[in-house]
Coordinates of C-alpha atoms in Angstrom, one line a residue:
X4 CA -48.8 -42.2 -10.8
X5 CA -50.1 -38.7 -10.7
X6 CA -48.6 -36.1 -8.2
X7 CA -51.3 -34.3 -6.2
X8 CA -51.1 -30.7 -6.6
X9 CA -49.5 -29.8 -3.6
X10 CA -46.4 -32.6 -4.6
X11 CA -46.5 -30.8 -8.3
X12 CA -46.1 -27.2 -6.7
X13 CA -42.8 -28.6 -4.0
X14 CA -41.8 -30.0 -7.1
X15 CA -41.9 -26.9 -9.2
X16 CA -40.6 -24.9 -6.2
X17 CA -37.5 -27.1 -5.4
X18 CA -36.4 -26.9 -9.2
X19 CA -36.7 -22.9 -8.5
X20 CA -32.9 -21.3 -8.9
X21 CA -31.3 -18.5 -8.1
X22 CA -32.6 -15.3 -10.5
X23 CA -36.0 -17.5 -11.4
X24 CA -39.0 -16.3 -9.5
X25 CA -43.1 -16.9 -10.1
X26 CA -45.4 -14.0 -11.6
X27 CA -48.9 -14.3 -9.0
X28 CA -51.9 -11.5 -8.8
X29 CA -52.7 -10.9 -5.2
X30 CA -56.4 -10.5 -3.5
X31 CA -56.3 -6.7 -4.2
X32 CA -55.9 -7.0 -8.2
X33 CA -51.8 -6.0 -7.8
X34 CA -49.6 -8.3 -10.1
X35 CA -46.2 -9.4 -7.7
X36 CA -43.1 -11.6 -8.0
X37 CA -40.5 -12.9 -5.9
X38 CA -36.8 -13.5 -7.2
X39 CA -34.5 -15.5 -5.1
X40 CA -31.5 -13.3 -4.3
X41 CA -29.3 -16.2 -3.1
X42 CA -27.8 -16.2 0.4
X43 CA -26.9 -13.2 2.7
X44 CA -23.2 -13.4 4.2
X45 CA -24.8 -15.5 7.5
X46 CA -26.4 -17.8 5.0
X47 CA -30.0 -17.1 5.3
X48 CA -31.6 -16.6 1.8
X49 CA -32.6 -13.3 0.5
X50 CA -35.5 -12.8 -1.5
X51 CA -36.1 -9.3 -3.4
X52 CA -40.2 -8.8 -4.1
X53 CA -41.6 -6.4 -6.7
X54 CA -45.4 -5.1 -7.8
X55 CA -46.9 -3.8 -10.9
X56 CA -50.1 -3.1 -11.7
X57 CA -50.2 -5.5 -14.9
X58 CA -48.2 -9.0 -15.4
X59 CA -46.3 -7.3 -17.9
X60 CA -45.1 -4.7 -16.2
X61 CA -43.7 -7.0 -13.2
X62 CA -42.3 -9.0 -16.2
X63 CA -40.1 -6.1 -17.3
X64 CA -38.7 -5.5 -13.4
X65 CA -38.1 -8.8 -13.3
X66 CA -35.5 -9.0 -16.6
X67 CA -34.0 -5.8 -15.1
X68 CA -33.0 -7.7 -11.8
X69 CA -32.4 -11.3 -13.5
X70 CA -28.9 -10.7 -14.7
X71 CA -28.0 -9.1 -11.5
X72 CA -29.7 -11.9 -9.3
X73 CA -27.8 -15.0 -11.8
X74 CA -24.5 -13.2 -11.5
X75 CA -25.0 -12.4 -7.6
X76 CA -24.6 -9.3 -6.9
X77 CA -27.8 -8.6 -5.2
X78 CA -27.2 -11.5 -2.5
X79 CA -25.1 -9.3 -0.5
X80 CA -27.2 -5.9 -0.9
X81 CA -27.3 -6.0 2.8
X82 CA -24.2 -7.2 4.0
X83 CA -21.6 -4.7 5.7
X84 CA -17.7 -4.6 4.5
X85 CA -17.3 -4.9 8.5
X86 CA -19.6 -8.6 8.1
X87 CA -17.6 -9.0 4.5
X88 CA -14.0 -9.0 6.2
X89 CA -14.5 -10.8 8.9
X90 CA -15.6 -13.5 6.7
X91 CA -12.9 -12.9 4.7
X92 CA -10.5 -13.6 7.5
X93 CA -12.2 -17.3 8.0
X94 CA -11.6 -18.1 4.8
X95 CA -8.0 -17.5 4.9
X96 CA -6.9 -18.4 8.1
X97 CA -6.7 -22.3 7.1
X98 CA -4.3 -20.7 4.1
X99 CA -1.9 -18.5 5.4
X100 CA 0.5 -18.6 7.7
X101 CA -0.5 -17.7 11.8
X102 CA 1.9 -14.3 11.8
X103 CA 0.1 -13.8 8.7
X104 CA -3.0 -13.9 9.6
X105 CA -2.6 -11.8 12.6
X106 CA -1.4 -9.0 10.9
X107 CA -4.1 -8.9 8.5
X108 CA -6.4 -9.5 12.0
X109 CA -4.9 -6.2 13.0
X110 CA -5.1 -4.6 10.2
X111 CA -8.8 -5.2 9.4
X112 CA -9.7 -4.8 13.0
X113 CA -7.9 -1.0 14.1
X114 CA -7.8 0.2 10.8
X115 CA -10.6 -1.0 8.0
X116 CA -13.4 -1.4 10.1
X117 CA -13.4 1.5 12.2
X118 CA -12.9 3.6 8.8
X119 CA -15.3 1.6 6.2
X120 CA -17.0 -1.0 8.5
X121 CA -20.4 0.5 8.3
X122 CA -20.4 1.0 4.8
X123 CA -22.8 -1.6 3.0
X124 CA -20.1 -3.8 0.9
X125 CA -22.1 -3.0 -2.5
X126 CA -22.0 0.5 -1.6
X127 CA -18.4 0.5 -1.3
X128 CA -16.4 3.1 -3.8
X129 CA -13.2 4.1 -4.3
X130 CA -13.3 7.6 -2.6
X131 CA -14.2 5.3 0.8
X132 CA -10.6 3.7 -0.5
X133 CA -8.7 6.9 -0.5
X134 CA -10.8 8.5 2.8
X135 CA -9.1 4.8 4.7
X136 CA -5.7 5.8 3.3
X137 CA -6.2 9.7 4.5
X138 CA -7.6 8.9 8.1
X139 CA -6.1 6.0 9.2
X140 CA -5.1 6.2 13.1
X141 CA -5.9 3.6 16.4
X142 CA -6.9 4.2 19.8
X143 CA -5.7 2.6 22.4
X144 CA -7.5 1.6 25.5
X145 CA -6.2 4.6 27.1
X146 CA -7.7 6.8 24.6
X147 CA -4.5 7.5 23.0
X148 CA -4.5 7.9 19.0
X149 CA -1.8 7.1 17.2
X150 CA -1.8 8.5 13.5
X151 CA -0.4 5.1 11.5
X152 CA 2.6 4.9 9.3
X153 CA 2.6 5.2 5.6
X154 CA 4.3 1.8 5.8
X155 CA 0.9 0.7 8.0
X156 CA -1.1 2.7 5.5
X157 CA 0.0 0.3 2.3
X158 CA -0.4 -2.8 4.6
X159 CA -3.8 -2.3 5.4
X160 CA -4.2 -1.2 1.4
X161 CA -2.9 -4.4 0.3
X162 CA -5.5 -6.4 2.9
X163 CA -8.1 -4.4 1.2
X164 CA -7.4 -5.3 -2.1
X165 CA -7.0 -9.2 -1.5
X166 CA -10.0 -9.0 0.3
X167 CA -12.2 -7.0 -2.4
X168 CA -11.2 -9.2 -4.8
X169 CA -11.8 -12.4 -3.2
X170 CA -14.8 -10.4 -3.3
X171 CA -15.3 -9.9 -6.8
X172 CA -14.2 -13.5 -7.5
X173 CA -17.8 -14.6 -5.4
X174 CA -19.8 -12.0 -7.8
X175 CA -20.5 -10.2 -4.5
X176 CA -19.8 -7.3 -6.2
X177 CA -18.7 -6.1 -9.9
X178 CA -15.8 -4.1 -9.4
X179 CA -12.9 -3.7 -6.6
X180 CA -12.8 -0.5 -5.9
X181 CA -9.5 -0.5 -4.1
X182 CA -7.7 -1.1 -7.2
X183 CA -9.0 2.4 -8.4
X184 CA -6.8 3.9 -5.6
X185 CA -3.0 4.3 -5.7
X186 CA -1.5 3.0 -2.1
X187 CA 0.8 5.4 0.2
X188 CA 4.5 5.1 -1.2
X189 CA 6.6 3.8 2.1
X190 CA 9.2 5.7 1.9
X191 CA 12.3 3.0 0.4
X192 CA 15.1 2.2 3.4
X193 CA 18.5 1.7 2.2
X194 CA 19.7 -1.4 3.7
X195 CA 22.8 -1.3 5.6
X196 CA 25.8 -3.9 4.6
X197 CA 28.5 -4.7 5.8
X198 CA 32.3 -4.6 3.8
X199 CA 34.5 -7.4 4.5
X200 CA 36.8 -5.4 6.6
X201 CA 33.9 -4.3 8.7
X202 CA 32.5 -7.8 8.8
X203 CA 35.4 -8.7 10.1
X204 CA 36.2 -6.2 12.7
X205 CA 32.4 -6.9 14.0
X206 CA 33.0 -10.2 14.4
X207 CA 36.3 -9.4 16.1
X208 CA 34.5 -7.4 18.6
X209 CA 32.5 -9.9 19.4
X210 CA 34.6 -12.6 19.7
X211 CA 33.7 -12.8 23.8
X212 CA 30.2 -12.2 23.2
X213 CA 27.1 -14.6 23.9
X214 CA 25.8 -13.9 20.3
X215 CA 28.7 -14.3 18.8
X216 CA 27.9 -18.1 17.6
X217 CA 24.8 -16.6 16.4
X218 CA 26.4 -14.1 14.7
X219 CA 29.2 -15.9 13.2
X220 CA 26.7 -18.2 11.8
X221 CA 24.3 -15.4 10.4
X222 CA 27.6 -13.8 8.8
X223 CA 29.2 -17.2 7.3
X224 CA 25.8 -18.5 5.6
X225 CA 22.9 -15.9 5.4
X226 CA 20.4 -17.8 6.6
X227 CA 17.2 -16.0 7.8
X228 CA 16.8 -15.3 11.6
X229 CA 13.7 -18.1 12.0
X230 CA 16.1 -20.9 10.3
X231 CA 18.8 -20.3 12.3
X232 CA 17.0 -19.8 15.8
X233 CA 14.8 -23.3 14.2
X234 CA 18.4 -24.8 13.9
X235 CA 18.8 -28.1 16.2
X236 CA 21.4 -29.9 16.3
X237 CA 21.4 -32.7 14.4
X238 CA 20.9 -30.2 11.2
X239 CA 24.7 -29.3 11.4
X240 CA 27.1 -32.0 10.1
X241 CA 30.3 -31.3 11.8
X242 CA 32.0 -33.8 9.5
X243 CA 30.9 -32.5 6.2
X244 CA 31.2 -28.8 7.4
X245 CA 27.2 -28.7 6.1
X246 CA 23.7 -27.2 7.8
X247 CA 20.6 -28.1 6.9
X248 CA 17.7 -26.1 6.9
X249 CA 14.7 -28.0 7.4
X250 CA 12.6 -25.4 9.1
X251 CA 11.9 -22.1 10.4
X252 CA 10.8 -20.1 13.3
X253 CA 7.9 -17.4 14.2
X254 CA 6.4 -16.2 16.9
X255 CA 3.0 -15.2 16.8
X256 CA 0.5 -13.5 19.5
X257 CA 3.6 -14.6 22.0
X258 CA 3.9 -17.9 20.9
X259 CA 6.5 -20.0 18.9
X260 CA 5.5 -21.6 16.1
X261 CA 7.8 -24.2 13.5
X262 CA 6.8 -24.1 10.4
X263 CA 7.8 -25.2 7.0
X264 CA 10.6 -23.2 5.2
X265 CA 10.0 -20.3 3.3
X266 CA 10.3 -21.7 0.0
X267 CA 11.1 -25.2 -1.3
X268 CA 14.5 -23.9 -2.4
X269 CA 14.3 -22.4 1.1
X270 CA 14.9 -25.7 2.1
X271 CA 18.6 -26.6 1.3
X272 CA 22.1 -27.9 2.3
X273 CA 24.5 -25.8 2.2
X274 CA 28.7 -25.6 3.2
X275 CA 29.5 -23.8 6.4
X276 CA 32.6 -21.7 6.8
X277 CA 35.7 -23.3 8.9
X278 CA 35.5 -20.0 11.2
X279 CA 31.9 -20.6 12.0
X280 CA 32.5 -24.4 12.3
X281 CA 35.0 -23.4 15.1
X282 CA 32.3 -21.3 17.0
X283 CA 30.0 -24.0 17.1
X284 CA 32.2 -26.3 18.3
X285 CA 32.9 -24.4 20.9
X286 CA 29.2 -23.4 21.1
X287 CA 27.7 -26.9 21.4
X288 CA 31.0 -27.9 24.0
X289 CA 29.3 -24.9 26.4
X290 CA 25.8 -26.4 25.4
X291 CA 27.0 -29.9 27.1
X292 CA 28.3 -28.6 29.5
X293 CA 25.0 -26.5 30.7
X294 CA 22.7 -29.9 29.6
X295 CA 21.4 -28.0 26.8
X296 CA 22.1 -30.3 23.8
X297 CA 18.7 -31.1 22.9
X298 CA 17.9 -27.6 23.3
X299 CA 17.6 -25.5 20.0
X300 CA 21.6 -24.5 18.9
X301 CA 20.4 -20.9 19.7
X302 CA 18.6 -20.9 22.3
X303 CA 17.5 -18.7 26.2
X304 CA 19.7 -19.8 29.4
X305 CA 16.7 -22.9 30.2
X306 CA 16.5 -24.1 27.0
X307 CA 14.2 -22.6 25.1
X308 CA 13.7 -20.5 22.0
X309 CA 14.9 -17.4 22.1
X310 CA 13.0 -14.8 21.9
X311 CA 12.9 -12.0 18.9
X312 CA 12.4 -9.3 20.8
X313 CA 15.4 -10.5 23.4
X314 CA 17.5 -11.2 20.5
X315 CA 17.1 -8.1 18.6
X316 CA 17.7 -5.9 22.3
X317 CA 21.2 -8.0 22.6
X318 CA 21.6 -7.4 19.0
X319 CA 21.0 -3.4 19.2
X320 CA 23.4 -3.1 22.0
X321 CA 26.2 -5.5 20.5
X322 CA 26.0 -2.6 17.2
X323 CA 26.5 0.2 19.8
X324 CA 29.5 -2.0 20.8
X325 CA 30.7 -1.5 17.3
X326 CA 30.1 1.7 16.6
X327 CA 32.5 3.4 19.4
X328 CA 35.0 6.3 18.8
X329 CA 37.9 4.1 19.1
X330 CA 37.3 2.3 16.2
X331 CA 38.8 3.0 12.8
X332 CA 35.9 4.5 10.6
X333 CA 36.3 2.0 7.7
X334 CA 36.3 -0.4 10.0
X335 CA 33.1 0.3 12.0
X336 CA 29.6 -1.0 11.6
X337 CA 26.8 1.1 10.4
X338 CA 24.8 2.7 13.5
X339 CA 21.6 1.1 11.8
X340 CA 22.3 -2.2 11.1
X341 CA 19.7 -4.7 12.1
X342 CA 20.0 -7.8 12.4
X343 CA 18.5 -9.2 9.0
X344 CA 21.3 -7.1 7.6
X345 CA 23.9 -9.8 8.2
X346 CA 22.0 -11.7 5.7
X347 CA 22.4 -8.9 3.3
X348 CA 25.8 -8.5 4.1
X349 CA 26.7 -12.1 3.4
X350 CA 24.7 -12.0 0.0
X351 CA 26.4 -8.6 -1.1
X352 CA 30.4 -9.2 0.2
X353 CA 30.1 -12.7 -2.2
X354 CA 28.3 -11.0 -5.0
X355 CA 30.4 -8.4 -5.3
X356 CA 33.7 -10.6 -4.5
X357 CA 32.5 -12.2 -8.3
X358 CA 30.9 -15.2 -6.9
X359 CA 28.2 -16.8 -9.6
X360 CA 24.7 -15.1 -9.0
X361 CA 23.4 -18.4 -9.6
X362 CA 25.4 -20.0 -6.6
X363 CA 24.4 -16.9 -4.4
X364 CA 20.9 -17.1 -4.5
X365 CA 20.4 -20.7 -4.1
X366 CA 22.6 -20.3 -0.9
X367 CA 20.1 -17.9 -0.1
X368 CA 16.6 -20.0 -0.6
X369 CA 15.6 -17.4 -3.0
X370 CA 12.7 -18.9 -4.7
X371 CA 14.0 -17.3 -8.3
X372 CA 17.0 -15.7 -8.9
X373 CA 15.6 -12.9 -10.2
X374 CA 14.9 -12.1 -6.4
X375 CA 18.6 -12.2 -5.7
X376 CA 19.3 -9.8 -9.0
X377 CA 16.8 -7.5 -7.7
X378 CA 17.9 -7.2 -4.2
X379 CA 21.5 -7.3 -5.3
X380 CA 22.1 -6.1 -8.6
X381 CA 24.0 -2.7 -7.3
X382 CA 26.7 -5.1 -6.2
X383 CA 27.2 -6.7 -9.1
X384 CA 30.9 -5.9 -10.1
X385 CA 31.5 -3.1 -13.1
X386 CA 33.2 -5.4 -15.7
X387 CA 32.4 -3.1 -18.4
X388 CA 36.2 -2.6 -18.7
X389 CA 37.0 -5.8 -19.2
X390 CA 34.0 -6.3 -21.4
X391 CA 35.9 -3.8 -24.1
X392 CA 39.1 -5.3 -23.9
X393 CA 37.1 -8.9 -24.6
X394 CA 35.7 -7.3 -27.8
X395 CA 38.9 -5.8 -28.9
X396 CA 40.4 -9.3 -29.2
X397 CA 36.8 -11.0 -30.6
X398 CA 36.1 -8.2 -33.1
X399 CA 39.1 -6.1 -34.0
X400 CA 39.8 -6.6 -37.5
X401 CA 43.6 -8.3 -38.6
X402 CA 45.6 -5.5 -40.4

């Protein structure tokens, strides 16, 4: 069967890819082409024409834009970084977590955009980079600017980066210019830990305390704050002395969210402490009492989660609690201490007690251990002492 002409040119059209185009003369003696450009970041295809006044000379413009077209950089010449993040940000939202993603939301939204938004994404260079870094600041509605931290700064440099080269992973453009530019430094805090006598004196003070379960618990195991406010519960086994930690809580936009653990070693068994055990006794007794049992362990007077920002006010003023004149100064908490510190503070008093790293970190969740040695190496005990007495008796030669 022979194809009409018409079938023969849909045919030849169809088979058309990207970078391929068709060399025609027009009415008016100019030679032209058309080269498909691929699709523009709202999916309509972009085509790029160009003229000469012989074939051969739209022949050679058209090997200068092939390689270009085939890789795809020229599919986005149009397309704005402001266009280019936001459809960034759909692509990840189905692969990161929702606190996540609303951070990076509100980083891309009060801080890239309104410094590199307008900036076509193929244009982009590094200098735009460093000029984000340099003038980064909000406005809020009341027309209040607020200059943003260096710790802000080096989040919104690291959104960039993941973003540019998601970019350069699509061909939209060659190079990400981001990683041309060193990030603001946030300046390192010292985390504050707590010695065993000061532990212990905290907890002391806070024997009476509503937190102090909550406490107790975040002393005697190190568990994050969303495990143990995710804590129901049948995940503590009164008869084995054992918790469970099967997930963890966020909230996000105002909202709770469960979601999985951290890690898979996040998710784990470990031994509670007998003094702990005791508070939650007690703890769950009060929780029947108040017809909260199949509320979370730690949760508001009706029953429901409780809330970071109500825990970590309680938690602020119980510190202040520990940090009066009347208390011996070895014996009282730092002023700063925040709550994830009583993590830290477990992790460092058993570390530095002698306890196997190994053990440590896997109490922890740490996904590696080399996490643990990094956070924790400075309380690693000085052996070295002992390590020269051990090579006196291996290596000292009999007289």
């Amino acid at each position: 069967m022979v194809a009409t002409k018409k079938e023969a040119k849909e045919t030849k059209r169809a088979r058309r890819g990207r970078g391929e185009s068709s060399i025609f003369q027009r009415a008016d003696g100019l030679w032209a082409a058309t080269i498909s450009m691929g699709y523009d970041g709202a999916g309509k295809r972009r085509r790029k024409t160009v003229y000469g006044a012989t074939k051969k000379a739209v022949q050679e413009k058209l090997e200068e834009l092939q390689p270009a077209a085939r890789a795809g950089t020229l599919s986005v010449s149009a397309i704005s970084t402001r266009d280019f993040l936001k459809l960034w940000l759909n692509t990840v939202k189905a692969k990161i977590s929702d606190g996540t993603y609303d951070r990076y939301e509100q980083l891309v939204d009060q801080y890239l955009i309104p410094a590199i938004g307008t900036v076509k994404l193929s244009n982009l260079r590094a200098l735009h980079v460093e000029q984000v870094y340099t003038a980064m600041s909000r406005k809020t509605e009341d027309g209040e600017v607020f200059e943003a931290s260096t710790t802000t700064r080096r989040a919104a440099g690291v959104v960039l980066g993941i973003a540019l080269r998601h970019a350069v992973r699509l061909k939209m453009i060659s190079h990400n210019p981001a990683a041309d530019v060193r990030k603001p430094r946030a300046a390192a805090r010292e985390a504050a830990f707590l010695t065993p006598i000061q532990a212990r004196r905290f907890l002391l003070t806070h024997r009476k305390h509503r937190l102090y379960p909550l406490i107790a618990m975040a002393l005697g195991t190190g568990l994050r704050q969303g495990e143990l406010l995710a804590l129901r519960w049948p995940d503590i086994d009164f008869a084995a002395g054992t918790v469970t930690v099967r997930r963890s809580l966020s909230q996000v936009g105002g909202r709770f969210v469960l979601k999985e653990p951290k890690s898979k070693t996040s998710r784990r068994t470990i031994t509670i402490p007998d003094f702990v055990i005791e508070a939650l006794r007690q703890h769950r007794q009060a929780a029947l009492a108040a017809g909260l049992i199949t509320a979370p362990v730690f949760c508001s007077s009706v029953g429901t989660y409780l809330s970071r920002g109500n825990l970590l006010r309680s938690f602020r003023a119980a510190v202040k609690l520990a940090c009066v004149d009347g208390i011996d100064e070895a014996e009282r908490a730092p002023a700063g201490l925040r709550f994830h510190d009583l993590r830290h503070s477990h992790a460092s008093c058993l570390i530095a007690s002698g306890s196997s790293i190994k053990a440590v970190s896997r109490r922890l969740g740490h996904a590696d251990i080399t996490v643990t040695l990094k956070v924790y190496a400075h309380c690693l005990p000085d052996d070295d002492a002992k390590l020269a007495a051990s090579a006196e008796g291996l290596f000292k030669a009999v007289g």
